[in-house]
Amino acid sequence: MLLFTPGPTPVPEAVRMAMAGPTIHHRTPEFEAIFKEARERLMRLFGMDECVMLASSGTGAMEACVTNLGRKKVLTVNAGKFGERFGKIVEAFGLEHVELKYAWDTPASVEDVEAALADDPDIDAFCIQVSESAGGLRHPVEEIAAAIKAKNPDIMVIADGITAVGVEPLDTTHIDALIAGSQKALMLPPGMAMIGLSDAAVKKIGEGNGYYFNLAGEIAKQRKNTTAYTAPTTLIIGLNKVLEMIEAEGYESFYRTTRARALATRAALEAIGCQLYPRTPALSMSAVYDEEANMVRSILKTEFGVNIAGGQDHLKGKLFRINQMGLIPVYESAWVVNAVEWAFDRMDRRPYDGLASKVFNEVYYATLSANENA
């Protein structure tokens, strides 16, 4: 079975083997050496001033950022399940809250954010998804962050990059906290979250807030190559291996092939009549609006051995989502779009003629060639 859900993603064999070794204690020089390597590689991935690793899902990192960087009032963008989650976290901790709400296919605008900030000078933190995976949407996070900092550099910009870190190069110049999750583009099992931090964020954190998710305590410990609480040793060993593999390929090459797969997948799906859902699609996945999405997913799974994701809430049964994150062999992505075309044939929607595979290959190799010659 090919796993093509946008998280969890398949774990490469070399990473599984690295994690299959004997369990080691987290308070030993042996593990500290591995932690140090993983931390240094993670810092290069984020391209930020500081980073921490947490034994939690990505939601834990979202909570940690809100509670450690929000002091007065938090502005959140809700254009899907995960933007909605930021708002729920803010409210759960009794912080004042302003929300910008959009349809799940619609990106936030710089103008809306600027207007909200102008209306309320008490806002001291801003939360947004880079890639809102509920609808496969890409927000213009870099432009929004730059606009915020131009008006008020003290506002903390918190970006959920769980389905963006490791997918494309991100400009973190104006971002204070960038969140990643183990089970997405970093191709690990679920259970670990990572946060890249700016110097301004570290200063704002100060002594931190909370107990388990007190980032001040984690920063102090992790600078010494250990953790405040029990480290997810196996996942950190796996992370070190994943980042070693990506660095061996080179980040530029890694991002280039991810982008080529994404553009090729989109083109192939559109060629066979699919309606891409978001107005500004993320590179991490292709989200297709389809009233018969459940039937498409069922045929892919039972007849072609492909497991893709569906929609949530009001899009349940009306959306299917195909992953593009990680070190995916290109022939697997080609097989997935080919399988979607066969599913449409089974459903009497269009006769199979191999168009999806043809378009995928043309766009994939044309994109790679254009990038190499740029």
mmCIF file of C-alpha atoms in Angstrom:
data_model
loop_
_atom_site.group_PDB
_atom_site.id
_atom_site.type_symbol
_atom_site.label_atom_id
_atom_site.label_comp_id
_atom_site.label_asym_id
_atom_site.label_seq_id
_atom_site.Cartn_x
_atom_site.Cartn_y
_atom_site.Cartn_z
ATOM 1 C CA MET A 1 0.000 0.000 0.000
ATOM 2 C CA LEU A 2 1.363 3.412 -0.995
ATOM 3 C CA LEU A 3 0.776 5.966 1.773
ATOM 4 C CA PHE A 4 0.009 9.328 0.126
ATOM 5 C CA THR A 5 -1.765 11.118 2.961
ATOM 6 C CA PRO A 6 -0.386 14.565 3.899
ATOM 7 C CA GLY A 7 0.786 13.205 7.238
ATOM 8 C CA PRO A 8 1.777 10.772 8.403
ATOM 9 C CA THR A 9 4.109 10.241 5.485
ATOM 10 C CA PRO A 10 6.157 7.088 4.793
ATOM 11 C CA VAL A 11 9.356 6.640 6.804
ATOM 12 C CA PRO A 12 12.368 5.861 4.571
ATOM 13 C CA GLU A 13 14.010 2.478 5.116
ATOM 14 C CA ALA A 14 17.346 4.031 6.137
ATOM 15 C CA VAL A 15 15.553 6.055 8.810
ATOM 16 C CA ARG A 16 13.657 3.033 10.111
ATOM 17 C CA MET A 17 16.927 1.163 10.400
ATOM 18 C CA ALA A 18 18.544 4.054 12.272
ATOM 19 C CA MET A 19 15.670 4.055 14.758
ATOM 20 C CA ALA A 20 15.741 0.257 15.143
ATOM 21 C CA GLY A 21 18.955 0.190 17.160
ATOM 22 C CA PRO A 22 19.101 -0.531 20.883
ATOM 23 C CA THR A 23 17.349 2.018 23.086
ATOM 24 C CA ILE A 24 19.759 4.432 24.733
ATOM 25 C CA HIS A 25 19.217 6.565 27.815
ATOM 26 C CA HIS A 26 18.513 10.223 27.234
ATOM 27 C CA ARG A 27 20.892 11.403 29.974
ATOM 28 C CA THR A 28 24.095 9.995 28.541
ATOM 29 C CA PRO A 29 27.043 11.413 26.578
ATOM 30 C CA GLU A 30 26.130 9.009 23.765
ATOM 31 C CA PHE A 31 22.690 10.560 23.285
ATOM 32 C CA GLU A 32 23.937 14.107 23.861
ATOM 33 C CA ALA A 33 26.285 13.693 20.895
ATOM 34 C CA ILE A 34 23.363 12.594 18.675
ATOM 35 C CA PHE A 35 21.204 15.425 20.019
ATOM 36 C CA LYS A 36 23.940 17.951 19.233
ATOM 37 C CA GLU A 37 24.149 16.771 15.609
ATOM 38 C CA ALA A 38 20.377 16.783 15.193
ATOM 39 C CA ARG A 39 20.089 20.239 16.746
ATOM 40 C CA GLU A 40 22.802 21.699 14.487
ATOM 41 C CA ARG A 41 21.122 20.220 11.414
ATOM 42 C CA LEU A 42 17.726 21.475 12.554
ATOM 43 C CA MET A 43 19.121 24.978 12.969
ATOM 44 C CA ARG A 44 20.313 24.839 9.358
ATOM 45 C CA LEU A 45 16.892 23.648 8.210
ATOM 46 C CA PHE A 46 15.070 26.477 10.005
ATOM 47 C CA GLY A 47 17.678 29.134 9.237
ATOM 48 C CA MET A 48 16.754 30.846 12.511
ATOM 49 C CA ASP A 49 18.530 31.951 15.677
ATOM 50 C CA GLU A 50 17.345 29.188 18.021
ATOM 51 C CA CYS A 51 15.364 25.953 17.951
ATOM 52 C CA VAL A 52 13.779 23.477 20.335
ATOM 53 C CA MET A 53 12.479 19.931 19.990
ATOM 54 C CA LEU A 54 9.418 18.826 21.955
ATOM 55 C CA ALA A 55 8.027 15.382 22.698
ATOM 56 C CA SER A 56 4.535 16.236 21.441
ATOM 57 C CA SER A 57 2.410 16.532 18.353
ATOM 58 C CA GLY A 58 2.500 19.762 16.396
ATOM 59 C CA THR A 59 -0.458 20.978 18.444
ATOM 60 C CA GLY A 60 1.780 20.985 21.514
ATOM 61 C CA ALA A 61 4.192 23.320 19.737
ATOM 62 C CA MET A 62 1.287 25.567 18.733
ATOM 63 C CA GLU A 63 0.248 25.741 22.388
ATOM 64 C CA ALA A 64 3.824 26.401 23.523
ATOM 65 C CA CYS A 65 4.164 29.317 21.103
ATOM 66 C CA VAL A 66 0.849 30.869 22.082
ATOM 67 C CA THR A 67 1.447 30.601 25.835
ATOM 68 C CA ASN A 68 5.075 31.748 25.727
ATOM 69 C CA LEU A 69 4.778 34.532 23.154
ATOM 70 C CA GLY A 70 1.240 35.855 23.651
ATOM 71 C CA ARG A 71 0.854 38.292 26.539
ATOM 72 C CA LYS A 72 -2.078 40.629 25.898
ATOM 73 C CA LYS A 73 -4.135 39.809 22.823
ATOM 74 C CA VAL A 74 -3.591 37.379 19.941
ATOM 75 C CA LEU A 75 -4.683 37.799 16.319
ATOM 76 C CA THR A 76 -5.292 34.506 14.508
ATOM 77 C CA VAL A 77 -6.140 33.558 10.935
ATOM 78 C CA ASN A 78 -8.807 30.872 10.554
ATOM 79 C CA ALA A 79 -9.006 29.410 7.048
ATOM 80 C CA GLY A 80 -9.259 25.767 8.069
ATOM 81 C CA LYS A 81 -9.093 23.263 10.926
ATOM 82 C CA PHE A 82 -5.634 24.306 12.050
ATOM 83 C CA GLY A 83 -6.211 28.044 11.976
ATOM 84 C CA GLU A 84 -9.342 27.315 13.986
ATOM 85 C CA ARG A 85 -7.151 25.348 16.412
ATOM 86 C CA PHE A 86 -4.899 28.349 17.045
ATOM 87 C CA GLY A 87 -8.004 30.279 18.109
ATOM 88 C CA LYS A 88 -9.155 27.505 20.416
ATOM 89 C CA ILE A 89 -5.734 27.360 22.075
ATOM 90 C CA VAL A 90 -5.753 31.124 22.643
ATOM 91 C CA GLU A 91 -9.203 30.979 24.203
ATOM 92 C CA ALA A 92 -8.379 27.910 26.319
ATOM 93 C CA PHE A 93 -5.700 29.939 28.105
ATOM 94 C CA GLY A 94 -7.896 32.957 28.663
ATOM 95 C CA LEU A 95 -6.026 35.302 26.341
ATOM 96 C CA GLU A 96 -7.947 37.997 24.513
ATOM 97 C CA HIS A 97 -8.518 37.011 20.921
ATOM 98 C CA VAL A 98 -9.205 38.571 17.532
ATOM 99 C CA GLU A 99 -9.863 36.280 14.563
ATOM 100 C CA LEU A 100 -9.761 36.831 10.818
ATOM 101 C CA LYS A 101 -11.940 34.158 9.239
ATOM 102 C CA TYR A 102 -11.831 33.051 5.604
ATOM 103 C CA ALA A 103 -13.324 30.313 3.435
ATOM 104 C CA TRP A 104 -11.047 27.267 3.399
ATOM 105 C CA ASP A 105 -9.968 27.980 -0.179
ATOM 106 C CA THR A 106 -9.097 31.639 0.438
ATOM 107 C CA PRO A 107 -5.742 33.014 1.615
ATOM 108 C CA ALA A 108 -5.396 35.763 4.200
ATOM 109 C CA SER A 109 -4.572 39.219 2.879
ATOM 110 C CA VAL A 110 -1.961 41.691 4.031
ATOM 111 C CA GLU A 111 -4.593 44.441 4.021
ATOM 112 C CA ASP A 112 -6.933 42.549 6.376
ATOM 113 C CA VAL A 113 -4.119 41.887 8.845
ATOM 114 C CA GLU A 114 -2.935 45.492 8.759
ATOM 115 C CA ALA A 115 -6.494 46.725 9.338
ATOM 116 C CA ALA A 116 -6.974 44.396 12.312
ATOM 117 C CA LEU A 117 -3.723 45.573 13.883
ATOM 118 C CA ALA A 118 -4.616 49.222 13.304
ATOM 119 C CA ASP A 119 -7.981 48.680 14.998
ATOM 120 C CA ASP A 120 -6.479 47.082 18.100
ATOM 121 C CA PRO A 121 -3.098 48.242 19.462
ATOM 122 C CA ASP A 122 -3.247 45.626 22.252
ATOM 123 C CA ILE A 123 -2.462 42.797 19.817
ATOM 124 C CA ASP A 124 1.035 41.528 20.594
ATOM 125 C CA ALA A 125 1.080 38.163 18.787
ATOM 126 C CA PHE A 126 -0.106 36.932 15.389
ATOM 127 C CA CYS A 127 -0.726 33.271 14.459
ATOM 128 C CA ILE A 128 -1.098 31.826 10.968
ATOM 129 C CA GLN A 129 -0.500 28.635 9.013
ATOM 130 C CA VAL A 130 2.050 28.708 6.213
ATOM 131 C CA SER A 131 0.225 25.802 4.597
ATOM 132 C CA GLU A 132 -3.326 25.206 5.890
ATOM 133 C CA SER A 133 -3.555 21.508 5.158
ATOM 134 C CA ALA A 134 -7.317 21.236 5.727
ATOM 135 C CA GLY A 135 -7.789 22.672 2.233
ATOM 136 C CA GLY A 136 -4.271 22.529 0.802
ATOM 137 C CA LEU A 137 -4.012 26.320 1.007
ATOM 138 C CA ARG A 138 -0.827 28.438 0.988
ATOM 139 C CA HIS A 139 -1.056 31.747 2.864
ATOM 140 C CA PRO A 140 1.256 34.646 1.843
ATOM 141 C CA VAL A 141 2.954 34.396 5.226
ATOM 142 C CA GLU A 142 6.224 36.077 4.300
ATOM 143 C CA GLU A 143 4.462 39.174 2.927
ATOM 144 C CA ILE A 144 2.119 39.390 5.919
ATOM 145 C CA ALA A 145 4.989 38.973 8.388
ATOM 146 C CA ALA A 146 7.013 41.704 6.672
ATOM 147 C CA ALA A 147 4.039 44.068 6.789
ATOM 148 C CA ILE A 148 3.494 43.390 10.489
ATOM 149 C CA LYS A 149 7.118 44.011 11.406
ATOM 150 C CA ALA A 150 7.216 47.196 9.339
ATOM 151 C CA LYS A 151 4.382 48.622 11.455
ATOM 152 C CA ASN A 152 5.253 47.100 14.838
ATOM 153 C CA PRO A 153 8.403 44.964 15.242
ATOM 154 C CA ASP A 154 7.368 43.979 18.776
ATOM 155 C CA ILE A 155 4.434 41.857 17.575
ATOM 156 C CA MET A 156 5.415 38.190 17.644
ATOM 157 C CA VAL A 157 4.758 36.404 14.350
ATOM 158 C CA ILE A 158 3.996 32.712 14.940
ATOM 159 C CA ALA A 159 3.840 30.560 11.797
ATOM 160 C CA ASP A 160 2.624 26.964 11.762
ATOM 161 C CA GLY A 161 4.914 25.418 9.163
ATOM 162 C CA ILE A 162 3.979 21.821 9.953
ATOM 163 C CA THR A 163 3.143 21.149 6.294
ATOM 164 C CA ALA A 164 5.643 23.666 4.909
ATOM 165 C CA VAL A 165 8.993 23.141 6.660
ATOM 166 C CA GLY A 166 10.997 20.778 4.459
ATOM 167 C CA VAL A 167 8.680 21.411 1.510
ATOM 168 C CA GLU A 168 9.970 24.710 0.195
ATOM 169 C CA PRO A 169 12.510 27.367 1.193
ATOM 170 C CA LEU A 170 10.869 29.742 3.664
ATOM 171 C CA ASP A 171 11.957 33.323 4.266
ATOM 172 C CA THR A 172 12.024 33.559 8.075
ATOM 173 C CA THR A 173 13.384 37.125 8.201
ATOM 174 C CA HIS A 174 10.196 38.442 9.832
ATOM 175 C CA ILE A 175 9.018 35.236 11.547
ATOM 176 C CA ASP A 176 9.584 34.775 15.289
ATOM 177 C CA ALA A 177 8.398 31.174 15.728
ATOM 178 C CA LEU A 178 8.207 28.554 12.972
ATOM 179 C CA ILE A 179 6.636 25.212 13.882
ATOM 180 C CA ALA A 180 7.375 21.826 12.305
ATOM 181 C CA GLY A 181 6.092 18.303 12.926
ATOM 182 C CA SER A 182 7.911 14.997 12.682
ATOM 183 C CA GLN A 183 5.324 13.151 10.569
ATOM 184 C CA LYS A 184 5.191 15.499 7.578
ATOM 185 C CA ALA A 185 8.037 16.479 5.204
ATOM 186 C CA LEU A 186 10.568 15.202 7.777
ATOM 187 C CA MET A 187 9.292 11.656 7.183
ATOM 188 C CA LEU A 188 9.266 10.388 10.772
ATOM 189 C CA PRO A 189 6.594 8.722 12.891
ATOM 190 C CA PRO A 190 4.279 11.118 14.778
ATOM 191 C CA GLY A 191 5.310 12.287 18.234
ATOM 192 C CA MET A 192 7.783 15.151 17.963
ATOM 193 C CA ALA A 193 7.388 18.861 17.235
ATOM 194 C CA MET A 194 10.110 21.392 16.518
ATOM 195 C CA ILE A 195 10.146 25.179 16.746
ATOM 196 C CA GLY A 196 12.567 27.617 15.128
ATOM 197 C CA LEU A 197 12.853 30.881 17.071
ATOM 198 C CA SER A 198 14.161 34.387 16.439
ATOM 199 C CA ASP A 199 16.347 36.222 18.944
ATOM 200 C CA ALA A 200 13.395 38.542 19.553
ATOM 201 C CA ALA A 201 11.215 35.539 20.420
ATOM 202 C CA VAL A 202 13.808 34.170 22.850
ATOM 203 C CA LYS A 203 13.920 37.583 24.534
ATOM 204 C CA LYS A 204 10.106 37.777 24.692
ATOM 205 C CA ILE A 205 9.917 34.275 26.182
ATOM 206 C CA GLY A 206 12.082 35.417 29.075
ATOM 207 C CA GLU A 207 11.425 33.058 31.976
ATOM 208 C CA GLY A 208 8.736 31.332 29.967
ATOM 209 C CA ASN A 209 5.214 30.341 30.843
ATOM 210 C CA GLY A 210 3.551 27.095 31.848
ATOM 211 C CA TYR A 211 5.218 23.911 33.004
ATOM 212 C CA TYR A 212 5.782 21.192 30.400
ATOM 213 C CA PHE A 213 5.637 23.647 27.507
ATOM 214 C CA ASN A 214 7.777 26.307 29.180
ATOM 215 C CA LEU A 215 10.106 27.200 26.312
ATOM 216 C CA ALA A 216 12.606 29.016 28.515
ATOM 217 C CA GLY A 217 13.412 25.774 30.305
ATOM 218 C CA GLU A 218 13.751 23.882 27.037
ATOM 219 C CA ILE A 219 15.988 26.503 25.463
ATOM 220 C CA ALA A 220 18.321 26.445 28.473
ATOM 221 C CA LYS A 221 18.552 22.646 28.483
ATOM 222 C CA GLN A 222 18.753 22.128 24.737
ATOM 223 C CA ARG A 223 21.621 24.558 24.426
ATOM 224 C CA LYS A 224 23.428 21.989 26.601
ATOM 225 C CA ASN A 225 22.333 19.147 24.260
ATOM 226 C CA THR A 226 19.736 17.684 26.574
ATOM 227 C CA THR A 227 16.045 18.298 27.288
ATOM 228 C CA ALA A 228 14.040 19.524 30.257
ATOM 229 C CA TYR A 229 12.006 16.299 30.337
ATOM 230 C CA THR A 230 12.358 12.845 28.794
ATOM 231 C CA ALA A 231 13.511 13.212 25.204
ATOM 232 C CA PRO A 232 11.906 11.253 22.342
ATOM 233 C CA THR A 233 15.231 9.523 21.784
ATOM 234 C CA THR A 234 14.195 7.280 18.900
ATOM 235 C CA LEU A 235 12.610 10.157 16.981
ATOM 236 C CA ILE A 236 15.639 12.397 17.492
ATOM 237 C CA ILE A 237 17.889 9.626 16.180
ATOM 238 C CA GLY A 238 15.553 9.380 13.190
ATOM 239 C CA LEU A 239 15.530 13.151 12.710
ATOM 240 C CA ASN A 240 19.314 13.213 12.665
ATOM 241 C CA LYS A 241 19.285 10.555 9.930
ATOM 242 C CA VAL A 242 16.566 12.278 7.882
ATOM 243 C CA LEU A 243 18.376 15.609 7.939
ATOM 244 C CA GLU A 244 21.643 13.864 7.075
ATOM 245 C CA MET A 245 19.938 12.355 4.015
ATOM 246 C CA ILE A 246 18.428 15.676 2.954
ATOM 247 C CA GLU A 247 21.728 17.490 3.392
ATOM 248 C CA ALA A 248 23.465 14.807 1.327
ATOM 249 C CA GLU A 249 21.028 15.521 -1.520
ATOM 250 C CA GLY A 250 21.221 19.261 -0.872
ATOM 251 C CA TYR A 251 18.322 21.445 0.218
ATOM 252 C CA GLU A 252 18.146 23.175 -3.150
ATOM 253 C CA SER A 253 17.738 19.835 -4.930
ATOM 254 C CA PHE A 254 15.283 18.581 -2.301
ATOM 255 C CA TYR A 255 13.049 21.632 -2.683
ATOM 256 C CA ARG A 256 13.383 21.581 -6.477
ATOM 257 C CA THR A 257 12.172 17.991 -6.835
ATOM 258 C CA THR A 258 9.331 18.565 -4.354
ATOM 259 C CA ARG A 259 8.164 21.557 -6.375
ATOM 260 C CA ALA A 260 8.405 19.621 -9.640
ATOM 261 C CA ARG A 261 6.313 16.751 -8.226
ATOM 262 C CA ALA A 262 3.742 19.199 -6.915
ATOM 263 C CA LEU A 263 3.355 21.113 -10.171
ATOM 264 C CA ALA A 264 3.289 17.878 -12.194
ATOM 265 C CA THR A 265 0.634 16.355 -9.946
ATOM 266 C CA ARG A 266 -1.554 19.436 -10.190
ATOM 267 C CA ALA A 267 -1.220 19.603 -13.981
ATOM 268 C CA ALA A 268 -2.011 15.897 -14.373
ATOM 269 C CA LEU A 269 -5.108 16.131 -12.169
ATOM 270 C CA GLU A 270 -6.397 19.210 -13.991
ATOM 271 C CA ALA A 271 -5.790 17.508 -17.337
ATOM 272 C CA ILE A 272 -8.243 14.748 -16.437
ATOM 273 C CA GLY A 273 -10.900 17.173 -15.225
ATOM 274 C CA CYS A 274 -10.132 17.589 -11.517
ATOM 275 C CA GLN A 275 -11.083 20.829 -9.789
ATOM 276 C CA LEU A 276 -8.228 21.994 -7.559
ATOM 277 C CA TYR A 277 -9.737 23.424 -4.391
ATOM 278 C CA PRO A 278 -7.626 26.296 -3.007
ATOM 279 C CA ARG A 279 -7.079 29.583 -4.807
ATOM 280 C CA THR A 280 -3.404 29.530 -3.830
ATOM 281 C CA PRO A 281 -2.378 25.860 -3.554
ATOM 282 C CA ALA A 282 0.433 24.758 -1.270
ATOM 283 C CA LEU A 283 3.289 22.655 -2.604
ATOM 284 C CA SER A 284 2.782 20.141 0.199
ATOM 285 C CA MET A 285 -0.336 18.528 -1.255
ATOM 286 C CA SER A 286 -2.899 18.626 -4.040
ATOM 287 C CA ALA A 287 -6.436 19.141 -2.736
ATOM 288 C CA VAL A 288 -9.212 18.303 -5.205
ATOM 289 C CA TYR A 289 -12.871 19.249 -4.786
ATOM 290 C CA ASP A 290 -14.984 16.278 -5.864
ATOM 291 C CA GLU A 291 -18.556 15.386 -4.838
ATOM 292 C CA GLU A 292 -17.581 11.722 -5.213
ATOM 293 C CA ALA A 293 -14.324 12.003 -3.265
ATOM 294 C CA ASN A 294 -15.124 9.007 -1.061
ATOM 295 C CA MET A 295 -15.635 6.789 -4.106
ATOM 296 C CA VAL A 296 -12.354 7.966 -5.630
ATOM 297 C CA ARG A 297 -10.499 7.230 -2.383
ATOM 298 C CA SER A 298 -12.122 3.808 -2.053
ATOM 299 C CA ILE A 299 -11.194 2.731 -5.584
ATOM 300 C CA LEU A 300 -7.627 3.972 -5.158
ATOM 301 C CA LYS A 301 -7.229 2.009 -1.955
ATOM 302 C CA THR A 302 -8.919 -1.257 -2.903
ATOM 303 C CA GLU A 303 -7.902 -1.561 -6.558
ATOM 304 C CA PHE A 304 -4.628 0.344 -6.840
ATOM 305 C CA GLY A 305 -3.072 0.171 -3.376
ATOM 306 C CA VAL A 306 -2.998 3.939 -2.802
ATOM 307 C CA ASN A 307 -4.111 5.569 0.450
ATOM 308 C CA ILE A 308 -4.948 9.290 0.139
ATOM 309 C CA ALA A 309 -6.711 11.663 2.555
ATOM 310 C CA GLY A 310 -10.223 13.043 2.501
ATOM 311 C CA GLY A 311 -11.772 16.305 3.640
ATOM 312 C CA GLN A 312 -12.847 17.453 7.088
ATOM 313 C CA ASP A 313 -15.942 19.109 8.521
ATOM 314 C CA HIS A 314 -18.030 20.679 5.692
ATOM 315 C CA LEU A 315 -15.614 19.221 3.119
ATOM 316 C CA LYS A 316 -15.915 15.642 4.376
ATOM 317 C CA GLY A 317 -16.726 13.454 1.379
ATOM 318 C CA LYS A 318 -16.110 16.388 -0.992
ATOM 319 C CA LEU A 319 -12.339 16.637 -1.004
ATOM 320 C CA PHE A 320 -9.424 14.316 -1.584
ATOM 321 C CA ARG A 321 -5.834 15.283 -0.822
ATOM 322 C CA ILE A 322 -2.631 13.800 -2.261
ATOM 323 C CA ASN A 323 0.677 14.224 -0.441
ATOM 324 C CA GLN A 324 3.751 15.737 -2.100
ATOM 325 C CA MET A 325 6.009 16.059 0.987
ATOM 326 C CA GLY A 326 9.238 14.196 1.587
ATOM 327 C CA LEU A 327 11.647 12.038 -0.398
ATOM 328 C CA ILE A 328 9.015 10.519 -2.701
ATOM 329 C CA PRO A 329 10.192 8.420 -5.668
ATOM 330 C CA VAL A 330 8.833 10.175 -8.740
ATOM 331 C CA TYR A 331 7.407 6.950 -10.173
ATOM 332 C CA GLU A 332 5.158 6.638 -7.116
ATOM 333 C CA SER A 333 3.641 10.081 -7.693
ATOM 334 C CA ALA A 334 3.148 9.197 -11.365
ATOM 335 C CA TRP A 335 1.377 5.994 -10.340
ATOM 336 C CA VAL A 336 -0.989 7.912 -8.038
ATOM 337 C CA VAL A 337 -2.267 10.283 -10.734
ATOM 338 C CA ASN A 338 -2.516 7.315 -13.102
ATOM 339 C CA ALA A 339 -4.629 5.533 -10.477
ATOM 340 C CA VAL A 340 -6.933 8.552 -10.159
ATOM 341 C CA GLU A 341 -7.483 8.448 -13.921
ATOM 342 C CA TRP A 342 -8.285 4.731 -13.721
ATOM 343 C CA ALA A 343 -10.715 5.449 -10.875
ATOM 344 C CA PHE A 344 -12.541 7.946 -13.085
ATOM 345 C CA ASP A 345 -12.743 5.258 -15.769
ATOM 346 C CA ARG A 346 -14.263 2.814 -13.248
ATOM 347 C CA MET A 347 -16.781 5.506 -12.287
ATOM 348 C CA ASP A 348 -17.683 6.125 -15.977
ATOM 349 C CA ARG A 349 -16.543 9.738 -15.734
ATOM 350 C CA ARG A 350 -13.953 9.605 -18.520
ATOM 351 C CA PRO A 351 -12.354 6.741 -20.468
ATOM 352 C CA TYR A 352 -8.795 5.955 -19.471
ATOM 353 C CA ASP A 353 -6.295 7.097 -22.100
ATOM 354 C CA GLY A 354 -3.106 7.597 -20.055
ATOM 355 C CA LEU A 355 -3.336 11.403 -20.134
ATOM 356 C CA ALA A 356 -2.541 11.853 -16.434
ATOM 357 C CA SER A 357 0.769 9.990 -16.664
ATOM 358 C CA LYS A 358 1.676 11.755 -19.898
ATOM 359 C CA VAL A 359 1.069 15.231 -18.478
ATOM 360 C CA PHE A 360 2.745 14.372 -15.168
ATOM 361 C CA ASN A 361 5.953 13.289 -16.886
ATOM 362 C CA GLU A 362 6.009 16.251 -19.260
ATOM 363 C CA VAL A 363 5.521 18.837 -16.515
ATOM 364 C CA TYR A 364 7.827 17.143 -14.011
ATOM 365 C CA TYR A 365 10.833 16.972 -16.323
ATOM 366 C CA ALA A 366 10.128 20.373 -17.891
ATOM 367 C CA THR A 367 10.031 21.937 -14.411
ATOM 368 C CA LEU A 368 13.272 20.287 -13.377
ATOM 369 C CA SER A 369 14.936 21.392 -16.584
ATOM 370 C CA ALA A 370 13.712 24.969 -16.198
ATOM 371 C CA ASN A 371 14.996 25.113 -12.620
ATOM 372 C CA GLU A 372 18.388 23.748 -13.608
ATOM 373 C CA ASN A 373 18.733 26.287 -16.429
ATOM 374 C CA ALA A 374 17.516 29.241 -14.371
#
